[in-house]
PDB file of C-alpha atoms in Angstrom:
ATOM      1  CA  MET A   1     -86.748 152.056  59.071  1.00 44.00           C
ATOM      2  CA  ALA A   2     -88.740 148.871  58.711  1.00 44.00           C
ATOM      3  CA  ALA A   3     -92.449 149.177  58.062  1.00 43.00           C
ATOM      4  CA  SER A   4     -93.262 147.302  61.263  1.00 42.00           C
ATOM      5  CA  GLU A   5     -91.297 149.683  63.485  1.00 56.00           C
ATOM      6  CA  THR A   6     -93.168 152.418  65.323  1.00 65.00           C
ATOM      7  CA  PRO A   7     -91.840 155.918  64.531  1.00 72.00           C
ATOM      8  CA  ARG A   8     -90.142 157.517  67.507  1.00 78.00           C
ATOM      9  CA  THR A   9     -92.122 160.354  69.073  1.00 87.00           C
ATOM     10  CA  VAL A  10     -90.256 161.036  72.339  1.00 89.00           C
ATOM     11  CA  ALA A  11     -86.584 161.990  72.587  1.00 91.00           C
ATOM     12  CA  ARG A  12     -84.366 160.960  75.480  1.00 89.00           C
ATOM     13  CA  ILE A  13     -82.530 163.932  77.020  1.00 90.00           C
ATOM     14  CA  SER A  14     -79.651 163.045  79.325  1.00 89.00           C
ATOM     15  CA  LYS A  15     -78.770 165.436  82.130  1.00 88.00           C
ATOM     16  CA  ILE A  16     -75.071 165.035  82.868  1.00 88.00           C
ATOM     17  CA  ALA A  17     -73.192 167.562  85.030  1.00 87.00           C
ATOM     18  CA  ASP A  18     -75.943 170.173  84.516  1.00 87.00           C
ATOM     19  CA  ARG A  19     -75.733 169.813  80.742  1.00 91.00           C
ATOM     20  CA  TYR A  20     -78.593 168.581  78.579  1.00 92.00           C
ATOM     21  CA  LEU A  21     -77.394 166.117  75.944  1.00 93.00           C
ATOM     22  CA  VAL A  22     -79.039 164.028  73.222  1.00 93.00           C
ATOM     23  CA  PHE A  23     -76.948 161.020  72.179  1.00 90.00           C
ATOM     24  CA  ASP A  24     -79.231 159.200  69.746  1.00 88.00           C
ATOM     25  CA  ALA A  25     -79.185 160.260  66.081  1.00 88.00           C
ATOM     26  CA  GLU A  26     -82.883 159.418  65.680  1.00 90.00           C
ATOM     27  CA  ASP A  27     -83.751 161.695  68.596  1.00 92.00           C
ATOM     28  CA  VAL A  28     -81.675 164.495  67.066  1.00 93.00           C
ATOM     29  CA  ALA A  29     -83.514 164.081  63.753  1.00 93.00           C
ATOM     30  CA  LEU A  30     -86.882 164.047  65.543  1.00 94.00           C
ATOM     31  CA  ILE A  31     -86.440 167.313  67.429  1.00 94.00           C
ATOM     32  CA  ARG A  32     -84.874 169.056  64.435  1.00 94.00           C
ATOM     33  CA  ARG A  33     -87.445 167.939  61.870  1.00 92.00           C
ATOM     34  CA  TYR A  34     -90.611 168.427  63.908  1.00 92.00           C
ATOM     35  CA  HIS A  35     -89.738 170.877  66.696  1.00 93.00           C
ATOM     36  CA  ASN A  36     -87.322 173.386  65.098  1.00 92.00           C
ATOM     37  CA  ILE A  37     -84.480 172.574  67.492  1.00 94.00           C
ATOM     38  CA  CYS A  38     -81.012 171.980  66.066  1.00 90.00           C
ATOM     39  CA  SER A  39     -78.784 173.342  68.871  1.00 89.00           C
ATOM     40  CA  VAL A  40     -75.048 172.490  68.865  1.00 89.00           C
ATOM     41  CA  LEU A  41     -73.112 169.269  68.258  1.00 89.00           C
ATOM     42  CA  VAL A  42     -70.306 168.939  70.814  1.00 88.00           C
ATOM     43  CA  GLY A  43     -68.891 165.441  70.225  1.00 84.00           C
ATOM     44  CA  THR A  44     -65.479 164.656  68.817  1.00 77.00           C
ATOM     45  CA  THR A  45     -63.460 161.557  68.000  1.00 68.00           C
ATOM     46  CA  PRO A  46     -61.462 160.098  70.924  1.00 65.00           C
ATOM     47  CA  GLN A  47     -58.434 159.393  68.728  1.00 65.00           C
ATOM     48  CA  ASN A  48     -58.462 162.856  67.140  1.00 63.00           C
ATOM     49  CA  PRO A  49     -59.786 165.251  69.793  1.00 60.00           C
ATOM     50  CA  THR A  50     -58.323 168.367  68.178  1.00 60.00           C
ATOM     51  CA  GLN A  51     -60.591 168.206  65.138  1.00 55.00           C
ATOM     52  CA  ASN A  52     -63.276 170.824  65.565  1.00 56.00           C
ATOM     53  CA  VAL A  53     -64.571 171.540  62.060  1.00 63.00           C
ATOM     54  CA  PHE A  54     -67.228 168.843  61.908  1.00 72.00           C
ATOM     55  CA  LEU A  55     -68.342 167.852  65.387  1.00 81.00           C
ATOM     56  CA  SER A  56     -70.650 164.926  66.060  1.00 84.00           C
ATOM     57  CA  LEU A  57     -72.983 163.514  68.704  1.00 86.00           C
ATOM     58  CA  PRO A  58     -73.974 164.265  71.374  1.00 91.00           C
ATOM     59  CA  LEU A  59     -76.136 167.303  70.759  1.00 93.00           C
ATOM     60  CA  GLU A  60     -76.089 169.814  73.620  1.00 94.00           C
ATOM     61  CA  LEU A  61     -79.407 171.546  74.216  1.00 94.00           C
ATOM     62  CA  LEU A  62     -79.968 174.910  75.803  1.00 91.00           C
ATOM     63  CA  PRO A  63     -81.856 174.643  79.122  1.00 90.00           C
ATOM     64  CA  GLU A  64     -84.724 176.469  77.402  1.00 90.00           C
ATOM     65  CA  GLU A  65     -84.840 173.825  74.669  1.00 92.00           C
ATOM     66  CA  ALA A  66     -84.817 170.932  77.124  1.00 91.00           C
ATOM     67  CA  SER A  67     -87.627 172.541  79.104  1.00 89.00           C
ATOM     68  CA  LEU A  68     -89.671 173.161  75.951  1.00 90.00           C
ATOM     69  CA  LEU A  69     -89.397 169.538  74.798  1.00 91.00           C
ATOM     70  CA  VAL A  70     -90.427 168.243  78.226  1.00 89.00           C
ATOM     71  CA  GLU A  71     -93.351 170.662  78.327  1.00 88.00           C
ATOM     72  CA  LYS A  72     -94.537 169.460  74.901  1.00 89.00           C
ATOM     73  CA  LYS A  73     -94.239 165.853  76.146  1.00 89.00           C
ATOM     74  CA  VAL A  74     -91.834 165.002  73.348  1.00 91.00           C
ATOM     75  CA  GLY A  75     -88.787 164.737  75.600  1.00 90.00           C
ATOM     76  CA  ASN A  76     -87.886 162.553  78.596  1.00 87.00           C
ATOM     77  CA  LEU A  77     -85.361 164.293  80.831  1.00 87.00           C
ATOM     78  CA  VAL A  78     -83.254 161.716  82.672  1.00 85.00           C
ATOM     79  CA  ASP A  79     -80.508 161.921  85.273  1.00 84.00           C
ATOM     80  CA  GLU A  80     -78.232 159.702  83.201  1.00 81.00           C
ATOM     81  CA  THR A  81     -75.623 158.963  85.861  1.00 80.00           C
ATOM     82  CA  ALA A  82     -78.129 157.880  88.507  1.00 79.00           C
ATOM     83  CA  HIS A  83     -80.200 155.875  86.035  1.00 76.00           C
ATOM     84  CA  HIS A  84     -77.236 154.079  84.488  1.00 74.00           C
ATOM     85  CA  THR A  85     -75.762 153.141  87.870  1.00 75.00           C
ATOM     86  CA  SER A  86     -79.056 151.953  89.356  1.00 73.00           C
ATOM     87  CA  SER A  87     -79.918 149.987  86.211  1.00 71.00           C
ATOM     88  CA  LEU A  88     -76.622 148.108  86.233  1.00 72.00           C
ATOM     89  CA  ARG A  89     -77.012 147.256  89.909  1.00 74.00           C
ATOM     90  CA  SER A  90     -80.650 146.184  89.843  1.00 67.00           C
ATOM     91  CA  MET A  91     -81.075 144.426  86.493  1.00 62.00           C
ATOM     92  CA  ASP A  92     -82.502 140.937  86.439  1.00 70.00           C
ATOM     93  CA  LYS A  93     -80.488 138.149  84.819  1.00 76.00           C
ATOM     94  CA  VAL A  94     -82.366 138.253  81.516  1.00 76.00           C
ATOM     95  CA  THR A  95     -81.822 141.989  81.052  1.00 72.00           C
ATOM     96  CA  ARG A  96     -78.196 141.745  82.130  1.00 75.00           C
ATOM     97  CA  SER A  97     -77.541 138.935  79.644  1.00 78.00           C
ATOM     98  CA  ALA A  98     -79.219 140.921  76.870  1.00 77.00           C
ATOM     99  CA  TYR A  99     -77.091 143.971  77.668  1.00 77.00           C
ATOM    100  CA  LEU A 100     -73.858 141.971  77.712  1.00 79.00           C
ATOM    101  CA  GLY A 101     -74.893 140.376  74.422  1.00 83.00           C
ATOM    102  CA  LEU A 102     -75.388 143.843  72.942  1.00 81.00           C
ATOM    103  CA  LEU A 103     -71.886 144.868  74.035  1.00 81.00           C
ATOM    104  CA  LYS A 104     -70.385 141.708  72.530  1.00 84.00           C
ATOM    105  CA  ASP A 105     -72.236 142.333  69.273  1.00 85.00           C
ATOM    106  CA  ARG A 106     -70.792 145.852  69.097  1.00 81.00           C
ATOM    107  CA  HIS A 107     -67.379 144.403  69.897  1.00 81.00           C
ATOM    108  CA  HIS A 108     -67.541 141.976  66.973  1.00 85.00           C
ATOM    109  CA  LYS A 109     -68.874 144.640  64.602  1.00 85.00           C
ATOM    110  CA  ALA A 110     -65.975 146.910  65.515  1.00 82.00           C
ATOM    111  CA  ARG A 111     -63.516 144.060  64.912  1.00 84.00           C
ATOM    112  CA  LYS A 112     -65.049 143.445  61.484  1.00 86.00           C
ATOM    113  CA  ILE A 113     -64.790 147.123  60.559  1.00 85.00           C
ATOM    114  CA  LEU A 114     -61.155 147.150  61.640  1.00 82.00           C
ATOM    115  CA  ALA A 115     -60.436 143.940  59.722  1.00 84.00           C
ATOM    116  CA  ASP A 116     -62.026 145.334  56.548  1.00 87.00           C
ATOM    117  CA  ASP A 117     -59.962 148.484  56.895  1.00 84.00           C
ATOM    118  CA  GLN A 118     -56.805 146.427  57.322  1.00 83.00           C
ATOM    119  CA  SER A 119     -57.686 144.381  54.231  1.00 84.00           C
ATOM    120  CA  ARG A 120     -57.982 147.525  52.137  1.00 85.00           C
ATOM    121  CA  LYS A 121     -54.649 148.789  53.415  1.00 83.00           C
ATOM    122  CA  VAL A 122     -52.954 145.468  52.674  1.00 81.00           C
ATOM    123  CA  ALA A 123     -54.432 145.337  49.167  1.00 81.00           C
ATOM    124  CA  THR A 124     -53.101 148.824  48.468  1.00 83.00           C
ATOM    125  CA  GLU A 125     -49.700 147.917  49.894  1.00 79.00           C
ATOM    126  CA  ASN A 126     -49.493 144.712  47.840  1.00 78.00           C
ATOM    127  CA  THR A 127     -50.377 146.602  44.659  1.00 81.00           C
ATOM    128  CA  TRP A 128     -47.572 149.038  45.370  1.00 77.00           C
ATOM    129  CA  ARG A 129     -45.129 146.195  46.115  1.00 76.00           C
ATOM    130  CA  GLN A 130     -45.944 144.446  42.835  1.00 78.00           C
ATOM    131  CA  LYS A 131     -45.426 147.620  40.843  1.00 78.00           C
ATOM    132  CA  ASN A 132     -42.062 148.199  42.503  1.00 74.00           C
ATOM    133  CA  GLY A 133     -40.697 144.677  42.094  1.00 73.00           C
ATOM    134  CA  TYR A 134     -41.267 143.224  45.559  1.00 70.00           C
ATOM    135  CA  ASN A 135     -42.097 139.517  45.301  1.00 66.00           C
ATOM    136  CA  ALA A 136     -43.364 138.752  48.820  1.00 61.00           C
ATOM    137  CA  PRO A 137     -46.848 140.189  49.397  1.00 61.00           C
ATOM    138  CA  ILE A 138     -48.165 140.850  52.882  1.00 59.00           C
ATOM    139  CA  ASP A 139     -50.301 137.938  54.128  1.00 57.00           C
ATOM    140  CA  LEU A 140     -53.062 139.452  56.256  1.00 54.00           C
ATOM    141  CA  LYS A 141     -54.876 136.125  56.708  1.00 54.00           C
ATOM    142  CA  ALA A 142     -51.856 134.434  58.231  1.00 48.00           C
ATOM    143  CA  ALA A 143     -51.282 137.360  60.566  1.00 48.00           C
ATOM    144  CA  SER A 144     -54.926 137.293  61.627  1.00 50.00           C
ATOM    145  CA  GLU A 145     -54.896 133.532  62.286  1.00 48.00           C
ATOM    146  CA  ARG A 146     -51.817 133.849  64.472  1.00 43.00           C
ATOM    147  CA  GLN A 147     -53.687 136.257  66.710  1.00 45.00           C
ATOM    148  CA  GLU A 148     -57.091 134.537  66.627  1.00 47.00           C
ATOM    149  CA  SER A 149     -56.360 132.628  69.818  1.00 46.00           C
ATOM    150  CA  ALA A 150     -55.505 135.874  71.603  1.00 45.00           C
ATOM    151  CA  THR A 151     -58.890 137.329  70.674  1.00 45.00           C
ATOM    152  CA  GLU A 152     -60.862 135.059  72.991  1.00 48.00           C
ATOM    153  CA  THR A 153     -58.796 136.047  76.028  1.00 49.00           C
ATOM    154  CA  GLN A 154     -59.109 139.803  75.493  1.00 48.00           C
ATOM    155  CA  PRO A 155     -61.270 141.752  77.998  1.00 49.00           C
ATOM    156  CA  LEU A 156     -64.702 142.735  76.712  1.00 44.00           C
ATOM    157  CA  GLY A 157     -64.500 145.952  74.718  1.00 43.00           C
ATOM    158  CA  VAL A 158     -60.757 145.716  73.915  1.00 44.00           C
ATOM    159  CA  LEU A 159     -59.846 144.671  70.394  1.00 40.00           C
ATOM    160  CA  PRO A 160     -56.616 142.818  69.582  1.00 43.00           C
ATOM    161  CA  LYS A 161     -54.447 143.587  66.587  1.00 44.00           C
ATOM    162  CA  ILE A 162     -55.936 142.252  63.375  1.00 41.00           C
ATOM    163  CA  GLY A 163     -52.946 142.419  61.092  1.00 46.00           C
ATOM    164  CA  ALA A 164     -49.356 143.482  60.815  1.00 41.00           C
ATOM    165  CA  LEU A 165     -50.309 147.040  59.881  1.00 38.00           C
ATOM    166  CA  ASP A 166     -52.394 147.561  63.022  1.00 47.00           C
ATOM    167  CA  SER A 167     -50.223 149.124  65.702  1.00 40.00           C
ATOM    168  CA  LYS A 168     -52.937 150.199  68.152  1.00 51.00           C
ATOM    169  CA  SER A 169     -55.625 148.348  70.050  1.00 59.00           C
ATOM    170  CA  LEU A 170     -59.163 149.666  69.820  1.00 62.00           C
ATOM    171  CA  ALA A 171     -61.571 149.944  72.735  1.00 67.00           C
ATOM    172  CA  VAL A 172     -65.335 149.908  72.322  1.00 68.00           C
ATOM    173  CA  THR A 173     -66.928 152.164  74.929  1.00 69.00           C
ATOM    174  CA  PRO A 174     -70.743 152.505  75.002  1.00 68.00           C
ATOM    175  CA  THR A 175     -71.569 156.202  74.795  1.00 62.00           C
ATOM    176  CA  THR A 176     -75.112 155.882  76.136  1.00 63.00           C
ATOM    177  CA  SER A 177     -77.272 153.578  78.216  1.00 63.00           C
ATOM    178  CA  SER A 178     -78.782 152.169  75.035  1.00 61.00           C
ATOM    179  CA  GLY A 179     -79.728 148.583  75.722  1.00 65.00           C
ATOM    180  CA  LEU A 180     -80.613 149.359  79.317  1.00 65.00           C
ATOM    181  CA  HIS A 181     -83.496 151.789  79.069  1.00 55.00           C
ATOM    182  CA  GLU A 182     -85.584 149.889  76.510  1.00 48.00           C
ATOM    183  CA  SER A 183     -86.661 147.383  79.147  1.00 43.00           C
ATOM    184  CA  LEU A 184     -86.728 149.916  81.970  1.00 43.00           C
ATOM    185  CA  VAL A 185     -88.917 152.660  80.521  1.00 44.00           C
ATOM    186  CA  ASN A 186     -91.060 152.829  83.643  1.00 40.00           C
ATOM    187  CA  SER A 187     -88.090 153.290  85.980  1.00 39.00           C
ATOM    188  CA  LEU A 188     -86.374 156.280  84.356  1.00 44.00           C
ATOM    189  CA  SER A 189     -84.818 158.711  86.823  1.00 46.00           C
ATOM    190  CA  VAL A 190     -86.757 161.741  85.609  1.00 53.00           C
ATOM    191  CA  VAL A 191     -85.542 165.116  86.854  1.00 59.00           C
ATOM    192  CA  THR A 192     -87.227 168.509  87.000  1.00 65.00           C
ATOM    193  CA  ALA A 193     -87.057 170.509  83.782  1.00 62.00           C
ATOM    194  CA  PRO A 194     -85.092 173.780  83.866  1.00 66.00           C
ATOM    195  CA  CYS A 195     -86.782 177.160  83.581  1.00 69.00           C
ATOM    196  CA  THR A 196     -87.300 178.611  80.143  1.00 71.00           C
ATOM    197  CA  ARG A 197     -87.062 182.214  78.971  1.00 82.00           C
ATOM    198  CA  PRO A 198     -90.183 183.863  77.552  1.00 89.00           C
ATOM    199  CA  LEU A 199     -88.340 185.269  74.518  1.00 91.00           C
ATOM    200  CA  HIS A 200     -87.132 181.820  73.483  1.00 92.00           C
ATOM    201  CA  ARG A 201     -90.626 180.381  73.877  1.00 90.00           C
ATOM    202  CA  HIS A 202     -92.088 183.312  71.911  1.00 92.00           C
ATOM    203  CA  LEU A 203     -89.738 182.781  68.952  1.00 93.00           C
ATOM    204  CA  GLN A 204     -90.155 178.999  68.962  1.00 92.00           C
ATOM    205  CA  ALA A 205     -93.939 179.318  68.913  1.00 91.00           C
ATOM    206  CA  ARG A 206     -93.672 181.381  65.725  1.00 92.00           C
ATOM    207  CA  GLY A 207     -91.687 178.762  63.849  1.00 93.00           C
ATOM    208  CA  TYR A 208     -88.193 180.216  64.183  1.00 95.00           C
ATOM    209  CA  PHE A 209     -85.074 178.111  64.698  1.00 95.00           C
ATOM    210  CA  VAL A 210     -83.117 179.416  67.687  1.00 94.00           C
ATOM    211  CA  THR A 211     -79.439 178.636  68.337  1.00 93.00           C
ATOM    212  CA  PRO A 212     -76.931 180.040  70.871  1.00 91.00           C
ATOM    213  CA  GLY A 213     -75.917 183.586  69.930  1.00 91.00           C
ATOM    214  CA  LEU A 214     -72.629 183.865  71.795  1.00 89.00           C
ATOM    215  CA  ARG A 215     -70.610 184.414  68.615  1.00 88.00           C
ATOM    216  CA  PHE A 216     -72.540 187.653  68.081  1.00 89.00           C
ATOM    217  CA  GLY A 217     -72.658 188.738  71.723  1.00 88.00           C
ATOM    218  CA  ALA A 218     -76.360 187.907  72.125  1.00 92.00           C
ATOM    219  CA  ASP A 219     -78.437 185.230  73.822  1.00 92.00           C
ATOM    220  CA  TYR A 220     -79.725 183.690  70.588  1.00 93.00           C
ATOM    221  CA  SER A 221     -79.288 183.640  66.837  1.00 94.00           C
ATOM    222  CA  VAL A 222     -82.714 183.491  65.195  1.00 95.00           C
ATOM    223  CA  TYR A 223     -83.287 181.787  61.832  1.00 96.00           C
ATOM    224  CA  PRO A 224     -86.459 181.846  59.704  1.00 95.00           C
ATOM    225  CA  GLY A 225     -85.871 178.182  58.796  1.00 93.00           C
ATOM    226  CA  ASP A 226     -83.324 175.411  59.165  1.00 92.00           C
ATOM    227  CA  PRO A 227     -79.817 176.934  59.602  1.00 92.00           C
ATOM    228  CA  LEU A 228     -78.558 174.610  56.857  1.00 90.00           C
ATOM    229  CA  ARG A 229     -80.687 176.594  54.398  1.00 92.00           C
ATOM    230  CA  PHE A 230     -80.951 180.089  55.877  1.00 94.00           C
ATOM    231  CA  HIS A 231     -78.785 182.757  57.463  1.00 93.00           C
ATOM    232  CA  ALA A 232     -79.872 184.194  60.793  1.00 93.00           C
ATOM    233  CA  HIS A 233     -82.184 187.200  60.543  1.00 94.00           C
ATOM    234  CA  PHE A 234     -81.860 188.417  64.137  1.00 95.00           C
ATOM    235  CA  LEU A 235     -79.534 188.565  67.109  1.00 94.00           C
ATOM    236  CA  ALA A 236     -81.839 188.220  70.106  1.00 94.00           C
ATOM    237  CA  THR A 237     -81.350 189.097  73.769  1.00 93.00           C
ATOM    238  CA  HIS A 238     -83.849 188.504  76.553  1.00 92.00           C
ATOM    239  CA  TYR A 239     -84.568 191.096  79.236  1.00 91.00           C
ATOM    240  CA  ASP A 240     -86.800 190.824  82.285  1.00 88.00           C
ATOM    241  CA  GLN A 241     -89.398 193.485  82.960  1.00 85.00           C
ATOM    242  CA  ASP A 242     -87.323 195.326  85.559  1.00 85.00           C
ATOM    243  CA  ASP A 243     -83.986 195.089  83.727  1.00 88.00           C
ATOM    244  CA  LYS A 244     -82.409 198.363  82.675  1.00 90.00           C
ATOM    245  CA  ILE A 245     -81.109 198.438  79.100  1.00 89.00           C
ATOM    246  CA  SER A 246     -78.158 200.759  78.704  1.00 90.00           C
ATOM    247  CA  MET A 247     -77.745 202.900  75.611  1.00 91.00           C
ATOM    248  CA  LEU A 248     -74.304 201.334  75.153  1.00 91.00           C
ATOM    249  CA  ASP A 249     -75.924 197.892  74.750  1.00 89.00           C
ATOM    250  CA  LEU A 250     -78.452 199.210  72.244  1.00 90.00           C
ATOM    251  CA  VAL A 251     -75.852 201.007  70.151  1.00 91.00           C
ATOM    252  CA  GLY A 252     -73.263 198.228  70.299  1.00 90.00           C
ATOM    253  CA  SER A 253     -75.677 195.400  69.550  1.00 91.00           C
ATOM    254  CA  GLY A 254     -77.555 197.432  66.946  1.00 90.00           C
ATOM    255  CA  ARG A 255     -74.418 198.346  65.015  1.00 91.00           C
ATOM    256  CA  LEU A 256     -73.014 194.820  65.312  1.00 91.00           C
ATOM    257  CA  GLY A 257     -76.251 193.306  64.037  1.00 90.00           C
ATOM    258  CA  THR A 258     -76.367 195.665  61.073  1.00 90.00           C
ATOM    259  CA  SER A 259     -72.712 195.011  60.211  1.00 90.00           C
ATOM    260  CA  VAL A 260     -73.434 191.265  59.897  1.00 91.00           C
ATOM    261  CA  LYS A 261     -76.711 191.883  58.013  1.00 91.00           C
ATOM    262  CA  LYS A 262     -78.978 191.051  60.937  1.00 93.00           C
ATOM    263  CA  GLY A 263     -81.362 192.948  63.145  1.00 92.00           C
ATOM    264  CA  PHE A 264     -80.918 193.265  66.912  1.00 94.00           C
ATOM    265  CA  LEU A 265     -84.074 191.897  68.540  1.00 94.00           C
ATOM    266  CA  PHE A 266     -84.744 192.221  72.253  1.00 93.00           C
ATOM    267  CA  GLY A 267     -87.770 191.683  74.421  1.00 91.00           C
ATOM    268  CA  GLY A 268     -89.417 190.032  77.384  1.00 89.00           C
ATOM    269  CA  GLU A 269     -92.657 189.685  79.289  1.00 88.00           C
ATOM    270  CA  ILE A 270     -94.392 192.630  80.959  1.00 86.00           C
ATOM    271  CA  SER A 271     -97.402 192.727  83.246  1.00 81.00           C
ATOM    272  CA  VAL A 272    -100.642 193.938  81.691  1.00 77.00           C
ATOM    273  CA  LEU A 273    -101.938 197.114  83.325  1.00 76.00           C
ATOM    274  CA  GLY A 274    -104.916 196.348  85.532  1.00 71.00           C
ATOM    275  CA  ASN A 275    -104.271 192.578  85.357  1.00 72.00           C
ATOM    276  CA  PRO A 276    -101.215 191.794  87.502  1.00 68.00           C
ATOM    277  CA  GLY A 277    -101.529 188.050  86.926  1.00 69.00           C
ATOM    278  CA  ILE A 278    -101.444 188.335  83.127  1.00 72.00           C
ATOM    279  CA  GLU A 279     -98.187 188.898  81.272  1.00 78.00           C
ATOM    280  CA  GLN A 280     -97.746 190.007  77.691  1.00 87.00           C
ATOM    281  CA  MET A 281     -94.755 189.480  75.411  1.00 89.00           C
ATOM    282  CA  ARG A 282     -93.153 192.615  73.944  1.00 90.00           C
ATOM    283  CA  THR A 283     -90.339 192.589  71.391  1.00 92.00           C
ATOM    284  CA  PHE A 284     -88.432 195.323  69.570  1.00 92.00           C
ATOM    285  CA  CYS A 285     -85.979 195.261  66.682  1.00 92.00           C
ATOM    286  CA  VAL A 286     -83.137 197.735  66.095  1.00 89.00           C
ATOM    287  CA  GLU A 287     -81.433 198.190  62.729  1.00 86.00           C
ATOM    288  CA  TRP A 288     -78.711 200.785  62.290  1.00 82.00           C
ATOM    289  CA  ALA A 289     -78.932 203.144  59.319  1.00 79.00           C
ATOM    290  CA  GLY A 290     -76.154 204.998  57.507  1.00 65.00           C
ATOM    291  CA  MET A 291     -73.357 202.437  57.951  1.00 55.00           C
TER     292      MET A 291
END
């Protein structure tokens, strides 16, 4: 980051189909580094959608996490669909030209990346041909020049073939409204933050990292630090004051937690006796012995 740039302090949270997503890598770094929120990456590559080992942007937040960031005033929650549509329809000419210029710039950058990749492939192929006695190397430059005229007539966002080895066209699709919202900060379509659970707020306030706990049959997995450095210490489940907790849940969750070297933590808010308007957080931890 250049010295003249102002560090980002507010993350943009996009609400799309009742899901809370963060698309910008800088926003993801901000909320992870300073607010103990890492959540789950859910993005994949369009040309290889079956890969699921290393997912990428966007980051999907729990409703509790989105609410917490908005409450701390470090997150702007935006109805992305409504904002994007209204921005495209109501932009002035200067903003529209700037946005189209941004798309063209991305288009040319993608073409350059593809061309560089093709050059590497051709160089490797020519090396192989020379070693195996082939005298006619592949001429990428000639192939590119033959298709240069076709480039100008391509629709915006669609890339033509660069060389003989390229058998597929490449489309550049903007994944966010980046380029629109910078000049329209005051007209964001802000939506109401979702409700948060007291247990999540309680753990966050004490410096824990909290991620979804579905893999262990709980509401949350609770880490003492960044999940890249620590294993989870607790499986956590939230209960309201009037919820009944069955013995089957206690035994099952307690034994499961112990078998994966974690404690089963559960809790919620209860009303203070004599002060109906005041609520107090209570938590308990179960660890199974003799396994």
